[in-house]
């Protein structure tokens, strides 16, 4: 008995809609992508009830002839590819010829279009109801295309039930439109929600892509956050593939310390298409390294441009995900581009020689006496810093702290430059310390707070890594009385894998029986009355980090990070010279604005912020 039959066209379209059209935002996405492919300069999106009752997308693009308008509603009808080979080099947003017939099969659909350039003066309007053509008539509107989608899923009640509250659906739409607006600054976008204007973004005239992006971001978000430019190119042919050409990465990323609790403000584009990709997400976090707190996400708008043959966009029904031919190369490149931009933020190339490296006292009051003569540099926890040869820093002049702080500069004088002039490049004057932890300072921009513990952790961390790079060990001090520790089998196993790294970092632990270890030295800066607790905590922290990076053998930098947590504790009182020293050291760090765990070391409140808080905005500052 034959049981197989071909499905009617209408059913096939509804099935396709099931994959491509998930919710009103998918309709918006498909329609806006079509407008972009049709070279629209202005696109207007109107929605009602979260797009459930209406989505209307109007553009001033190329428009369609009557024949094309009828054809575009057929499945697999597209003007964008011709052959299977074309799939290997897609330069348009669409290519499957599926969206319009799918959407028309699950809604009340009206297409009105008129060619921008063409012989036909008259336009065409087609009305479709749940996939059935109701009417085709002449249309007298302006050039371009307008598509109206009413009552999405009206004929599929089961699907309609799955739609969320209006607000949720419109949030999805707005998120997608934000991506488009960022990806296409030279296109104007108007967004209307339930008859109310949400935004009107004019086409950006600036031809320089980075400037255009900045302008668009400013128009969209107000742009009061510190963003750094990224601009790199990588040559595939060097490591990978002769044919593959070049990978360009450019855009803007949040400065160290700027982050979010979700990936919401992390925007990645591949050849103009907003995408999601796990490897790239990971590479971004890697690039930020210690400039990002655990569990936080970067803020960025980054564009990857590469030969279309290097990306497969045909791997996801909504084309949200892409696959790279050389994924490792691309993600490494992204990580490096980000890292470079973050490092460049603090580094200024100069001609003059950097000022003599200062010795830092690590202000430790040791609870134990060194028993062996300490190595020359290790006296009292000093580690000498030599700025790396290729990077020269200009530490800005620092005023000497005074007994009584001079009066604050009058609010008229500060520069209101909101550009990302790194804080550690402007002179800072120390005013005092609050809570034995926060150093209060002023700059000509306003108030600055320094978390002395976070700063100290950063300084130590970079010193340790530098030491390790130079194949030295971190200076340590012998304990008067070595401690014996007995651990659980699990802890003991784990500790065994970390012993080498720990001993290079000054934590002298050795195996002394199956689950017993002897602790005989600690790094100079570790101040702990209870050595045993220090080790147990260390194991716990390292294990937690190990779970996150999914490896038992941790990198020395992870171990160093953890060891640094036990540096000078928050409530050690520092003398003014010690604070100066710390600040000086911080200026010599490569990534001074965050502690190794990504927490900020400095917080700035500029005069504008202060005026806002005191309700002085718009007032004559002297009042
Ligand atoms: P695809 O975008 O994959 O080609 P669609 O079903 O989205 O498939 O669109 C089918 C065709 O209809 C497109 O290839 C294009 O030629 C035409 N089209 C759709 N929307 C527009 C528009 N806004 N302006 C001009 N032409 C359009
Ligand atoms: Mg399309």
PDB file of C-alpha atoms in Angstrom, residues 366-375 475-483 506 508-510 518-524:
ATOM      1  CA  UNK A 366      54.924  39.900  58.750  1.00  0.00           C
ATOM      2  CA  UNK A 367      53.720  37.585  61.368  1.00  0.00           C
ATOM      3  CA  UNK A 368      56.759  35.420  60.802  1.00  0.00           C
ATOM      4  CA  UNK A 369      60.447  36.187  60.596  1.00  0.00           C
ATOM      5  CA  UNK A 370      62.467  35.207  57.564  1.00  0.00           C
ATOM      6  CA  UNK A 371      64.918  32.524  58.661  1.00  0.00           C
ATOM      7  CA  UNK A 372      67.135  32.532  55.614  1.00  0.00           C
ATOM      8  CA  UNK A 373      68.690  35.671  54.202  1.00  0.00           C
ATOM      9  CA  UNK A 374      66.091  36.962  51.770  1.00  0.00           C
ATOM     10  CA  UNK A 375      67.078  37.421  48.144  1.00  0.00           C
ATOM     11  CA  UNK A 475      60.292  35.629  46.649  1.00  0.00           C
ATOM     12  CA  UNK A 476      59.032  33.827  49.662  1.00  0.00           C
ATOM     13  CA  UNK A 477      59.732  33.649  53.336  1.00  0.00           C
ATOM     14  CA  UNK A 478      60.308  30.518  55.358  1.00  0.00           C
ATOM     15  CA  UNK A 479      57.939  29.811  58.161  1.00  0.00           C
ATOM     16  CA  UNK A 480      59.493  29.544  61.589  1.00  0.00           C
ATOM     17  CA  UNK A 481      57.454  26.484  62.229  1.00  0.00           C
ATOM     18  CA  UNK A 482      56.480  24.522  59.143  1.00  0.00           C
ATOM     19  CA  UNK A 483      52.869  23.418  59.241  1.00  0.00           C
ATOM     20  CA  UNK A 506      56.217  31.248  46.707  1.00  0.00           C
ATOM     21  CA  UNK A 508      56.199  26.112  49.512  1.00  0.00           C
ATOM     22  CA  UNK A 509      54.214  22.928  49.851  1.00  0.00           C
ATOM     23  CA  UNK A 510      55.542  19.419  49.619  1.00  0.00           C
ATOM     24  CA  UNK A 518      54.178  20.299  54.677  1.00  0.00           C
ATOM     25  CA  UNK A 519      53.889  24.015  54.239  1.00  0.00           C
ATOM     26  CA  UNK A 520      57.229  25.680  54.895  1.00  0.00           C
ATOM     27  CA  UNK A 521      57.104  29.016  53.090  1.00  0.00           C
ATOM     28  CA  UNK A 522      54.719  31.700  51.923  1.00  0.00           C
ATOM     29  CA  UNK A 523      55.057  34.581  49.487  1.00  0.00           C
ATOM     30  CA  UNK A 524      56.360  37.683  51.244  1.00  0.00           C
TER      31      UNK A 524
END
